mmCIF file of C-alpha atoms in Angstrom:
data_model
loop_
_atom_site.group_PDB
_atom_site.id
_atom_site.type_symbol
_atom_site.label_atom_id
_atom_site.label_comp_id
_atom_site.label_asym_id
_atom_site.label_seq_id
_atom_site.Cartn_x
_atom_site.Cartn_y
_atom_site.Cartn_z
ATOM 1 C CA MET A 12 20.845 54.505 -7.154
ATOM 2 C CA ARG A 13 19.156 52.768 -4.252
ATOM 3 C CA LEU A 14 17.289 50.460 -6.668
ATOM 4 C CA LEU A 15 20.537 49.454 -8.352
ATOM 5 C CA THR A 16 22.085 48.656 -4.976
ATOM 6 C CA ILE A 17 19.151 46.423 -3.997
ATOM 7 C CA MET A 18 19.269 44.591 -7.336
ATOM 8 C CA ALA A 19 22.986 44.021 -6.957
ATOM 9 C CA LEU A 20 22.497 42.541 -3.490
ATOM 10 C CA LEU A 21 19.768 40.218 -4.731
ATOM 11 C CA LEU A 22 21.968 39.054 -7.599
ATOM 12 C CA LEU A 23 24.854 38.401 -5.196
ATOM 13 C CA ALA A 24 22.552 36.377 -2.915
ATOM 14 C CA ALA A 25 21.402 34.234 -5.829
ATOM 15 C CA VAL A 26 25.001 33.567 -6.914
ATOM 16 C CA LEU A 27 25.979 32.551 -3.365
ATOM 17 C CA ILE A 28 23.079 30.086 -3.144
ATOM 18 C CA LEU A 29 24.002 28.528 -6.476
ATOM 19 C CA THR A 30 27.667 28.131 -5.564
ATOM 20 C CA VAL A 31 27.667 27.093 -1.910
ATOM 21 C CA GLY A 32 24.201 25.613 -1.285
ATOM 22 C CA CYS A 33 21.720 26.527 1.429
ATOM 23 C CA GLU A 34 22.849 27.869 4.781
ATOM 24 C CA ARG A 35 19.424 28.204 6.347
ATOM 25 C CA LYS A 36 17.831 25.466 8.394
ATOM 26 C CA ILE A 37 15.397 23.383 6.366
ATOM 27 C CA THR A 38 13.531 21.392 8.995
ATOM 28 C CA GLY A 39 14.457 23.371 12.084
ATOM 29 C CA ASP A 40 17.261 21.055 13.143
ATOM 30 C CA VAL A 41 19.143 20.040 9.984
ATOM 31 C CA ASP A 42 21.576 22.282 8.076
ATOM 32 C CA LEU A 43 22.628 21.695 4.499
ATOM 33 C CA ALA A 44 26.402 21.946 4.623
ATOM 34 C CA ASN A 45 28.070 24.842 2.878
ATOM 35 C CA ASN A 46 30.368 22.456 1.039
ATOM 36 C CA SER A 47 27.508 20.271 -0.176
ATOM 37 C CA SER A 48 28.375 18.701 -3.504
ATOM 38 C CA THR A 49 24.773 18.971 -4.621
ATOM 39 C CA GLY A 50 23.199 22.005 -3.015
ATOM 40 C CA CYS A 51 19.549 23.016 -2.974
ATOM 41 C CA PHE A 52 19.023 23.099 -6.710
ATOM 42 C CA SER A 53 19.752 19.426 -7.279
ATOM 43 C CA CYS A 54 16.233 18.923 -5.967
ATOM 44 C CA HIS A 55 14.632 22.326 -6.372
ATOM 45 C CA GLY A 56 15.854 23.045 -9.887
ATOM 46 C CA ASP A 57 14.096 22.710 -13.216
ATOM 47 C CA THR A 58 16.317 20.269 -15.123
ATOM 48 C CA ASP A 59 15.279 17.008 -13.433
ATOM 49 C CA VAL A 60 11.564 16.494 -14.002
ATOM 50 C CA ALA A 61 11.185 13.386 -11.802
ATOM 51 C CA LEU A 62 10.316 15.278 -8.628
ATOM 52 C CA ARG A 63 7.961 17.623 -10.433
ATOM 53 C CA VAL A 64 6.215 14.673 -12.087
ATOM 54 C CA ALA A 65 5.801 12.984 -8.698
ATOM 55 C CA ARG A 66 4.351 16.167 -7.257
ATOM 56 C CA ILE A 67 1.868 16.627 -10.111
ATOM 57 C CA GLN A 68 0.755 12.990 -9.846
ATOM 58 C CA TYR A 69 0.448 13.285 -6.082
ATOM 59 C CA GLU A 70 -1.908 16.241 -6.445
ATOM 60 C CA ASN A 71 -4.363 13.832 -8.121
ATOM 61 C CA SER A 72 -4.239 11.340 -5.243
ATOM 62 C CA VAL A 73 -6.669 10.682 -2.418
ATOM 63 C CA HIS A 74 -3.870 11.399 0.041
ATOM 64 C CA ALA A 75 -3.517 14.933 -1.301
ATOM 65 C CA SER A 76 -7.231 15.628 -0.861
ATOM 66 C CA GLY A 77 -6.918 15.777 2.924
ATOM 67 C CA ASN A 78 -10.483 14.531 3.245
ATOM 68 C CA ASN A 79 -9.727 12.576 6.413
ATOM 69 C CA ALA A 80 -6.874 14.609 7.914
ATOM 70 C CA PHE A 81 -9.325 15.980 10.495
ATOM 71 C CA ARG A 82 -9.197 12.616 12.254
ATOM 72 C CA ASN A 83 -6.842 13.818 14.958
ATOM 73 C CA ARG A 84 -6.997 14.686 18.648
ATOM 74 C CA LEU A 85 -7.561 18.391 18.032
ATOM 75 C CA TYR A 86 -10.840 17.668 16.276
ATOM 76 C CA GLN A 87 -11.975 14.917 18.635
ATOM 77 C CA ALA A 88 -10.077 13.240 21.476
ATOM 78 C CA SER A 89 -11.094 9.730 20.376
ATOM 79 C CA TYR A 90 -9.428 10.335 17.003
ATOM 80 C CA GLN A 91 -5.944 10.269 18.514
ATOM 81 C CA THR A 92 -5.530 6.623 17.506
ATOM 82 C CA CYS A 93 -6.486 7.569 13.935
ATOM 83 C CA GLU A 94 -3.681 10.096 13.548
ATOM 84 C CA ARG A 95 -1.100 7.511 12.561
ATOM 85 C CA CYS A 96 -2.745 6.936 9.187
ATOM 86 C CA HIS A 97 -4.808 10.068 8.607
ATOM 87 C CA THR A 98 -2.188 12.753 9.224
ATOM 88 C CA SER A 99 1.423 13.347 8.289
ATOM 89 C CA GLN A 100 2.445 14.149 11.869
ATOM 90 C CA GLY A 101 0.725 11.050 13.223
ATOM 91 C CA PHE A 102 2.360 8.735 10.698
ATOM 92 C CA ILE A 103 5.846 10.120 11.313
ATOM 93 C CA ALA A 104 5.303 9.792 15.058
ATOM 94 C CA PHE A 105 4.197 6.191 14.612
ATOM 95 C CA VAL A 106 7.167 5.080 12.495
ATOM 96 C CA THR A 107 9.820 7.070 14.394
ATOM 97 C CA GLY A 108 8.542 6.591 17.930
ATOM 98 C CA VAL A 109 8.736 10.341 18.571
ATOM 99 C CA PRO A 110 5.280 11.521 19.708
ATOM 100 C CA ALA A 111 3.442 14.145 17.694
ATOM 101 C CA THR A 112 3.162 17.419 19.571
ATOM 102 C CA GLY A 113 -0.491 17.874 18.715
ATOM 103 C CA GLU A 114 0.014 21.515 17.746
ATOM 104 C CA ASP A 115 -0.716 21.030 14.051
ATOM 105 C CA PHE A 116 -1.987 18.181 11.896
ATOM 106 C CA THR A 117 -1.798 18.105 8.126
ATOM 107 C CA VAL A 118 -2.489 15.945 5.117
ATOM 108 C CA ILE A 119 -0.263 13.016 4.106
ATOM 109 C CA GLU A 120 2.422 14.587 1.882
ATOM 110 C CA CYS A 121 5.925 14.102 0.476
ATOM 111 C CA PHE A 122 7.776 14.282 3.790
ATOM 112 C CA THR A 123 5.356 11.795 5.355
ATOM 113 C CA CYS A 124 6.971 8.987 3.390
ATOM 114 C CA HIS A 125 10.368 10.533 2.616
ATOM 115 C CA ALA A 126 12.865 12.483 4.734
ATOM 116 C CA PRO A 127 15.360 13.902 2.214
ATOM 117 C CA HIS A 128 16.607 16.761 4.375
ATOM 118 C CA THR A 129 17.353 14.369 7.222
ATOM 119 C CA ASN A 130 18.634 11.386 5.278
ATOM 120 C CA GLY A 131 20.154 13.120 2.293
ATOM 121 C CA ASN A 132 18.167 10.944 -0.122
ATOM 122 C CA LEU A 133 14.623 9.983 -1.055
ATOM 123 C CA ALA A 134 14.620 6.605 0.661
ATOM 124 C CA LEU A 135 11.343 5.610 2.287
ATOM 125 C CA ARG A 136 11.008 6.322 5.982
ATOM 126 C CA VAL A 137 10.176 2.696 6.698
ATOM 127 C CA GLU A 138 10.266 -0.638 4.872
ATOM 128 C CA THR A 139 9.918 -2.844 7.937
ATOM 129 C CA PRO A 140 7.691 -5.920 7.398
ATOM 130 C CA VAL A 141 4.197 -5.421 8.786
ATOM 131 C CA VAL A 142 2.732 -7.920 11.235
ATOM 132 C CA LEU A 143 -0.992 -8.068 10.518
ATOM 133 C CA GLU A 144 -3.490 -8.195 13.343
ATOM 134 C CA ASN A 145 -3.861 -11.983 13.094
ATOM 135 C CA GLY A 146 -0.087 -12.487 13.368
ATOM 136 C CA ALA A 147 0.665 -13.043 9.664
ATOM 137 C CA THR A 148 3.548 -11.048 8.189
ATOM 138 C CA PHE A 149 3.301 -8.849 5.126
ATOM 139 C CA ASP A 150 6.743 -8.350 3.591
ATOM 140 C CA ARG A 151 6.840 -6.849 0.100
ATOM 141 C CA GLY A 152 9.784 -4.440 0.311
ATOM 142 C CA PRO A 153 8.758 -0.825 -0.379
ATOM 143 C CA ALA A 154 5.064 -1.774 -0.215
ATOM 144 C CA ASN A 155 5.556 -2.354 3.498
ATOM 145 C CA LEU A 156 5.294 1.412 3.911
ATOM 146 C CA CYS A 157 1.859 1.359 2.232
ATOM 147 C CA VAL A 158 0.644 -1.567 4.321
ATOM 148 C CA THR A 159 1.749 0.141 7.526
ATOM 149 C CA CYS A 160 -1.662 1.772 7.123
ATOM 150 C CA HIS A 161 -3.396 -0.260 4.435
ATOM 151 C CA HIS A 162 -4.265 -3.282 6.554
ATOM 152 C CA SER A 163 -7.146 -4.376 8.754
ATOM 153 C CA ARG A 164 -7.345 -2.996 12.287
ATOM 154 C CA GLU A 165 -9.052 -6.181 13.514
ATOM 155 C CA ASN A 166 -7.842 -9.685 14.326
ATOM 156 C CA VAL A 167 -10.488 -11.942 12.813
ATOM 157 C CA LEU A 168 -9.527 -14.717 15.244
ATOM 158 C CA THR A 169 -10.677 -12.667 18.234
ATOM 159 C CA ARG A 170 -13.247 -10.428 16.547
ATOM 160 C CA VAL A 171 -15.431 -13.115 14.958
ATOM 161 C CA VAL A 172 -16.552 -15.432 17.733
ATOM 162 C CA ASP A 173 -19.734 -17.050 18.992
ATOM 163 C CA SER A 174 -22.283 -14.727 20.581
ATOM 164 C CA VAL A 175 -20.688 -11.585 19.168
ATOM 165 C CA ASN A 176 -22.395 -8.218 19.155
ATOM 166 C CA LEU A 177 -22.534 -6.669 15.704
ATOM 167 C CA THR A 178 -22.381 -2.913 15.300
ATOM 168 C CA SER A 179 -22.674 -0.729 12.232
ATOM 169 C CA ARG A 180 -18.852 -0.697 12.103
ATOM 170 C CA PHE A 181 -18.377 -4.437 12.395
ATOM 171 C CA GLY A 182 -15.698 -5.616 9.978
ATOM 172 C CA PRO A 183 -11.998 -5.163 9.228
ATOM 173 C CA HIS A 184 -12.157 -1.341 9.359
ATOM 174 C CA TYR A 185 -11.080 0.451 6.198
ATOM 175 C CA SER A 186 -8.300 -0.248 3.703
ATOM 176 C CA ASN A 187 -7.519 -3.918 4.329
ATOM 177 C CA GLN A 188 -5.651 -4.250 1.022
ATOM 178 C CA GLY A 189 -2.509 -5.730 2.600
ATOM 179 C CA ASP A 190 -4.522 -8.564 4.167
ATOM 180 C CA MET A 191 -6.340 -9.280 0.913
ATOM 181 C CA LEU A 192 -3.200 -9.263 -1.234
ATOM 182 C CA ILE A 193 -1.531 -12.061 0.738
ATOM 183 C CA GLY A 194 -4.811 -13.805 1.585
ATOM 184 C CA GLU A 195 -4.929 -13.397 5.355
ATOM 185 C CA ASN A 196 -7.158 -12.268 8.211
ATOM 186 C CA ALA A 197 -10.602 -12.830 6.691
ATOM 187 C CA TYR A 198 -13.064 -15.314 8.175
ATOM 188 C CA GLU A 199 -12.291 -18.813 6.933
ATOM 189 C CA PHE A 200 -15.074 -21.320 7.513
ATOM 190 C CA PRO A 201 -13.862 -24.577 9.084
ATOM 191 C CA GLY A 202 -13.769 -27.392 6.524
ATOM 192 C CA TYR A 203 -13.585 -25.134 3.461
ATOM 193 C CA THR A 204 -10.358 -25.086 1.448
ATOM 194 C CA TYR A 205 -9.252 -21.567 0.523
ATOM 195 C CA THR A 206 -6.778 -20.905 -2.276
ATOM 196 C CA LYS A 207 -4.855 -17.771 -3.176
ATOM 197 C CA SER A 208 -4.058 -16.171 -6.505
ATOM 198 C CA TRP A 209 -0.596 -15.700 -7.998
ATOM 199 C CA HIS A 210 -0.632 -12.083 -6.855
ATOM 200 C CA SER A 211 -0.315 -13.252 -3.241
ATOM 201 C CA THR A 212 3.281 -14.351 -3.850
ATOM 202 C CA GLY A 213 4.244 -13.280 -7.376
ATOM 203 C CA VAL A 214 3.846 -9.537 -6.923
ATOM 204 C CA THR A 215 7.100 -9.225 -4.992
ATOM 205 C CA GLU A 216 6.888 -5.471 -4.449
ATOM 206 C CA GLY A 217 3.190 -5.529 -3.647
ATOM 207 C CA CYS A 218 1.291 -2.291 -4.147
ATOM 208 C CA ILE A 219 4.225 -0.567 -5.863
ATOM 209 C CA MET A 220 4.331 -2.830 -8.926
ATOM 210 C CA CYS A 221 0.819 -1.920 -10.053
ATOM 211 C CA HIS A 222 -0.249 1.291 -8.343
ATOM 212 C CA MET A 223 3.035 3.083 -9.057
ATOM 213 C CA SER A 224 3.651 1.612 -12.507
ATOM 214 C CA PRO A 225 4.637 3.948 -15.378
ATOM 215 C CA SER A 226 1.888 6.472 -15.904
ATOM 216 C CA LYS A 227 0.339 7.497 -19.212
ATOM 217 C CA HIS A 228 -1.394 10.401 -17.482
ATOM 218 C CA GLU A 229 -0.837 12.261 -14.247
ATOM 219 C CA SER A 230 -4.156 10.982 -12.860
ATOM 220 C CA VAL A 231 -3.119 7.300 -12.828
ATOM 221 C CA GLY A 232 -0.048 5.349 -11.737
ATOM 222 C CA GLY A 233 3.041 6.853 -10.171
ATOM 223 C CA HIS A 234 2.414 8.997 -7.121
ATOM 224 C CA SER A 235 -1.299 9.289 -7.891
ATOM 225 C CA TRP A 236 -1.629 5.576 -6.985
ATOM 226 C CA TRP A 237 -4.852 5.399 -8.994
ATOM 227 C CA MET A 238 -5.429 2.459 -11.345
ATOM 228 C CA ARG A 239 -8.424 3.939 -13.140
ATOM 229 C CA ASN A 240 -9.578 7.384 -14.229
ATOM 230 C CA GLU A 241 -13.352 7.143 -14.327
ATOM 231 C CA ASP A 242 -13.868 10.576 -15.884
ATOM 232 C CA ARG A 243 -11.544 9.997 -18.822
ATOM 233 C CA GLY A 244 -12.407 6.320 -19.142
ATOM 234 C CA PHE A 245 -8.928 4.808 -19.077
ATOM 235 C CA GLU A 246 -6.910 2.537 -16.804
ATOM 236 C CA ASN A 247 -3.220 2.181 -16.026
ATOM 237 C CA ILE A 248 -2.375 -1.431 -16.905
ATOM 238 C CA SER A 249 1.336 -0.985 -17.610
ATOM 239 C CA GLY A 250 2.189 -2.783 -14.376
ATOM 240 C CA CYS A 251 -0.145 -5.661 -15.240
ATOM 241 C CA ASN A 252 1.673 -6.279 -18.517
ATOM 242 C CA ALA A 253 5.196 -5.988 -17.112
ATOM 243 C CA THR A 254 7.685 -8.790 -17.719
ATOM 244 C CA GLY A 255 6.790 -11.859 -15.679
ATOM 245 C CA CYS A 256 3.183 -10.811 -15.176
ATOM 246 C CA HIS A 257 0.620 -10.713 -18.016
ATOM 247 C CA ASP A 258 3.237 -9.999 -20.676
ATOM 248 C CA THR A 259 2.559 -13.181 -22.686
ATOM 249 C CA ALA A 260 -1.158 -12.362 -22.949
ATOM 250 C CA PRO A 261 -1.368 -8.611 -22.293
ATOM 251 C CA LEU A 262 -4.442 -7.282 -20.531
ATOM 252 C CA THR A 263 -6.500 -4.505 -22.026
ATOM 253 C CA THR A 264 -8.503 -3.885 -18.850
ATOM 254 C CA LEU A 265 -8.310 -4.550 -15.118
ATOM 255 C CA ASN A 266 -11.696 -6.227 -15.448
ATOM 256 C CA ARG A 267 -10.197 -9.075 -17.495
ATOM 257 C CA LEU A 268 -12.386 -11.972 -18.590
ATOM 258 C CA ALA A 269 -12.860 -14.355 -15.664
ATOM 259 C CA PHE A 270 -11.903 -18.010 -15.888
ATOM 260 C CA GLY A 271 -15.434 -19.088 -15.033
ATOM 261 C CA ASP A 272 -18.961 -18.048 -14.119
ATOM 262 C CA TYR A 273 -18.171 -17.439 -10.455
ATOM 263 C CA ASP A 274 -21.502 -15.829 -9.592
ATOM 264 C CA PHE A 275 -23.627 -18.482 -11.348
ATOM 265 C CA ASP A 276 -25.691 -16.064 -13.394
ATOM 266 C CA GLY A 277 -25.188 -18.049 -16.589
ATOM 267 C CA THR A 278 -22.587 -15.750 -18.170
ATOM 268 C CA THR A 279 -18.811 -15.527 -17.801
ATOM 269 C CA GLU A 280 -18.012 -11.840 -17.414
ATOM 270 C CA GLY A 281 -15.093 -9.684 -16.332
ATOM 271 C CA VAL A 282 -13.470 -10.843 -13.093
ATOM 272 C CA GLN A 283 -14.581 -7.719 -11.220
ATOM 273 C CA ASP A 284 -18.126 -8.159 -12.507
ATOM 274 C CA GLU A 285 -18.139 -11.775 -11.342
ATOM 275 C CA ILE A 286 -16.891 -10.865 -7.861
ATOM 276 C CA ARG A 287 -19.433 -8.044 -7.628
ATOM 277 C CA GLY A 288 -22.103 -10.574 -8.566
ATOM 278 C CA LEU A 289 -21.050 -12.865 -5.734
ATOM 279 C CA HIS A 290 -20.841 -9.910 -3.352
ATOM 280 C CA ASP A 291 -24.350 -8.782 -4.324
ATOM 281 C CA SER A 292 -25.659 -12.317 -3.815
ATOM 282 C CA LEU A 293 -24.159 -12.488 -0.329
ATOM 283 C CA LYS A 294 -25.768 -9.147 0.471
ATOM 284 C CA VAL A 295 -29.190 -10.484 -0.553
ATOM 285 C CA VAL A 296 -28.767 -13.469 1.749
ATOM 286 C CA LEU A 297 -27.507 -11.394 4.695
ATOM 287 C CA VAL A 298 -30.307 -8.840 4.349
ATOM 288 C CA ALA A 299 -32.842 -11.676 4.388
ATOM 289 C CA ALA A 300 -31.221 -13.025 7.568
ATOM 290 C CA ASN A 301 -31.440 -9.587 9.239
ATOM 291 C CA LEU A 302 -27.663 -9.335 9.434
ATOM 292 C CA LEU A 303 -27.303 -6.442 6.974
ATOM 293 C CA THR A 304 -29.503 -3.456 6.222
ATOM 294 C CA SER A 305 -30.585 -2.809 2.648
ATOM 295 C CA ALA A 306 -27.759 -0.246 2.520
ATOM 296 C CA GLY A 307 -25.247 -2.993 3.290
ATOM 297 C CA VAL A 308 -24.556 -1.907 6.883
ATOM 298 C CA PRO A 309 -24.280 -4.565 9.620
ATOM 299 C CA VAL A 310 -27.365 -4.715 11.830
ATOM 300 C CA ALA A 311 -26.667 -3.937 15.495
ATOM 301 C CA ARG A 312 -27.588 -7.216 17.183
ATOM 302 C CA ARG A 313 -26.136 -10.248 18.910
ATOM 303 C CA VAL A 314 -25.223 -13.139 16.606
ATOM 304 C CA ALA A 315 -25.136 -16.612 18.071
ATOM 305 C CA THR A 316 -22.500 -18.268 15.911
ATOM 306 C CA ALA A 317 -19.116 -17.179 14.628
ATOM 307 C CA ASP A 318 -19.996 -18.612 11.207
ATOM 308 C CA SER A 319 -22.959 -16.250 10.763
ATOM 309 C CA ALA A 320 -20.893 -13.291 11.967
ATOM 310 C CA GLY A 321 -18.080 -14.478 9.689
ATOM 311 C CA ALA A 322 -20.343 -14.209 6.652
ATOM 312 C CA VAL A 323 -20.935 -10.546 7.540
ATOM 313 C CA TYR A 324 -17.217 -10.040 8.122
ATOM 314 C CA ASN A 325 -16.369 -11.456 4.694
ATOM 315 C CA PHE A 326 -18.935 -9.186 3.051
ATOM 316 C CA GLU A 327 -17.226 -6.191 4.662
ATOM 317 C CA PHE A 328 -13.758 -7.586 3.869
ATOM 318 C CA ILE A 329 -14.534 -7.586 0.142
ATOM 319 C CA GLU A 330 -16.284 -4.215 0.396
ATOM 320 C CA GLU A 331 -13.357 -2.470 2.085
ATOM 321 C CA ASP A 332 -10.658 -4.001 -0.136
ATOM 322 C CA ARG A 333 -12.415 -2.353 -3.103
ATOM 323 C CA SER A 334 -10.474 -4.190 -5.807
ATOM 324 C CA TYR A 335 -13.284 -6.737 -6.403
ATOM 325 C CA GLY A 336 -10.974 -9.622 -7.054
ATOM 326 C CA VAL A 337 -7.994 -7.914 -8.654
ATOM 327 C CA HIS A 338 -5.797 -8.108 -5.560
ATOM 328 C CA ASN A 339 -6.515 -11.782 -4.896
ATOM 329 C CA THR A 340 -9.157 -13.369 -7.121
ATOM 330 C CA ASP A 341 -9.143 -16.901 -5.717
ATOM 331 C CA TYR A 342 -9.280 -15.766 -2.096
ATOM 332 C CA SER A 343 -12.148 -13.364 -2.868
ATOM 333 C CA ILE A 344 -14.136 -16.130 -4.582
ATOM 334 C CA GLY A 345 -13.552 -18.494 -1.674
ATOM 335 C CA LEU A 346 -14.570 -15.984 0.992
ATOM 336 C CA LEU A 347 -17.831 -15.107 -0.756
ATOM 337 C CA THR A 348 -18.768 -18.570 -1.968
ATOM 338 C CA SER A 349 -18.210 -20.242 1.415
ATOM 339 C CA ALA A 350 -20.249 -17.513 3.137
ATOM 340 C CA ILE A 351 -23.163 -17.829 0.682
ATOM 341 C CA ASN A 352 -23.130 -21.625 0.918
ATOM 342 C CA PHE A 353 -23.137 -21.549 4.714
ATOM 343 C CA MET A 354 -25.960 -19.027 4.941
ATOM 344 C CA LEU A 355 -28.141 -21.033 2.523
ATOM 345 C CA THR A 356 -27.345 -24.613 3.529
ATOM 346 C CA GLY A 357 -25.495 -24.477 6.859
ATOM 347 C CA ASP A 358 -22.464 -25.953 5.090
ATOM 348 C CA PRO A 359 -19.729 -23.772 3.507
ATOM 349 C CA ASN A 360 -19.188 -26.597 1.003
ATOM 350 C CA GLY A 361 -22.881 -26.863 0.165
ATOM 351 C CA ALA A 362 -23.893 -26.839 -3.483
ATOM 352 C CA PRO A 363 -23.925 -23.224 -4.706
ATOM 353 C CA ALA A 364 -27.245 -21.829 -5.792
ATOM 354 C CA SER A 365 -27.587 -19.708 -8.909
ATOM 355 C CA LYS A 366 -27.683 -15.955 -8.568
ATOM 356 C CA PHE A 367 -31.197 -15.956 -9.997
ATOM 357 C CA THR A 368 -32.366 -18.442 -7.368
ATOM 358 C CA LEU A 369 -30.944 -16.204 -4.658
ATOM 359 C CA MET A 370 -32.742 -13.170 -5.989
ATOM 360 C CA GLU A 371 -36.074 -15.032 -6.404
ATOM 361 C CA SER A 372 -35.891 -16.655 -2.967
ATOM 362 C CA HIS A 373 -35.013 -13.531 -1.021
#
């Protein structure tokens, strides 16, 4: 008899939830109204797969891994400035202006970017244009949320100067993709003309258009944000071939055939291969000049001229962007070529040497 009573009460509770929505507090300060026209199960049900798909994709992302969530004040006091991009609490504090309490820090997750229980929808927490460290503005709609973190922490105009002290962490810091996409805040040698690829203006929603494009597998695209699954050997190029992009000559790979032999090795290869070739050549030159270690880490020393330090900065700029030309091919070529030319000839417009000459000479 007692068991029947308990089952009846549970059934009644379920019916009440389905008919009137949640009465409990969801976030500690926001109640879902009893007369809600949607109720809990509009989001937490099993008929709309969109949220479940997003969750499954997200579980394949770097953000979900939590690898860097320890960068907060509870682990090390100096990490307090890192919280804004490495933890959910830090990011929310940064964009809302309400300080994090410091009691708990967790991985970037759904409510880091969305506040559905507060706003009543899945709008992004922030789409405010991002002013980069050199004063340039990144404004690509929803991608502004991404670039709130994915931009350089350094102003190249004040960081790369004459008589600068290099350290092992010299460079733009990590994740400078916003700067690279619009072609800003790298070291530009005086007298060299830098150009920017179509992506710098044509990709109107920035990161979103490619990294969140329709996904053929949960490990790429969407809320995974990955463009390539190395283990399975496939890429998500649906965004590349969208209308107005590469639709007239669809790509089959991110490493599309380059328009020229950028690294001067005698063969025109994929654009990422060409940029890697240039990047490798710059490394050879910088190692020979005792500005980089063989592992590609800046040597801790004083550098007399901004131009020499700028060559190191551009090496790190390409390294940390990690797209090897996809984000902004022309700007990447210009940054590397001008740096190589300067280091070899003292003139960023000096005649480029072949890759083989670089390897044989150094």
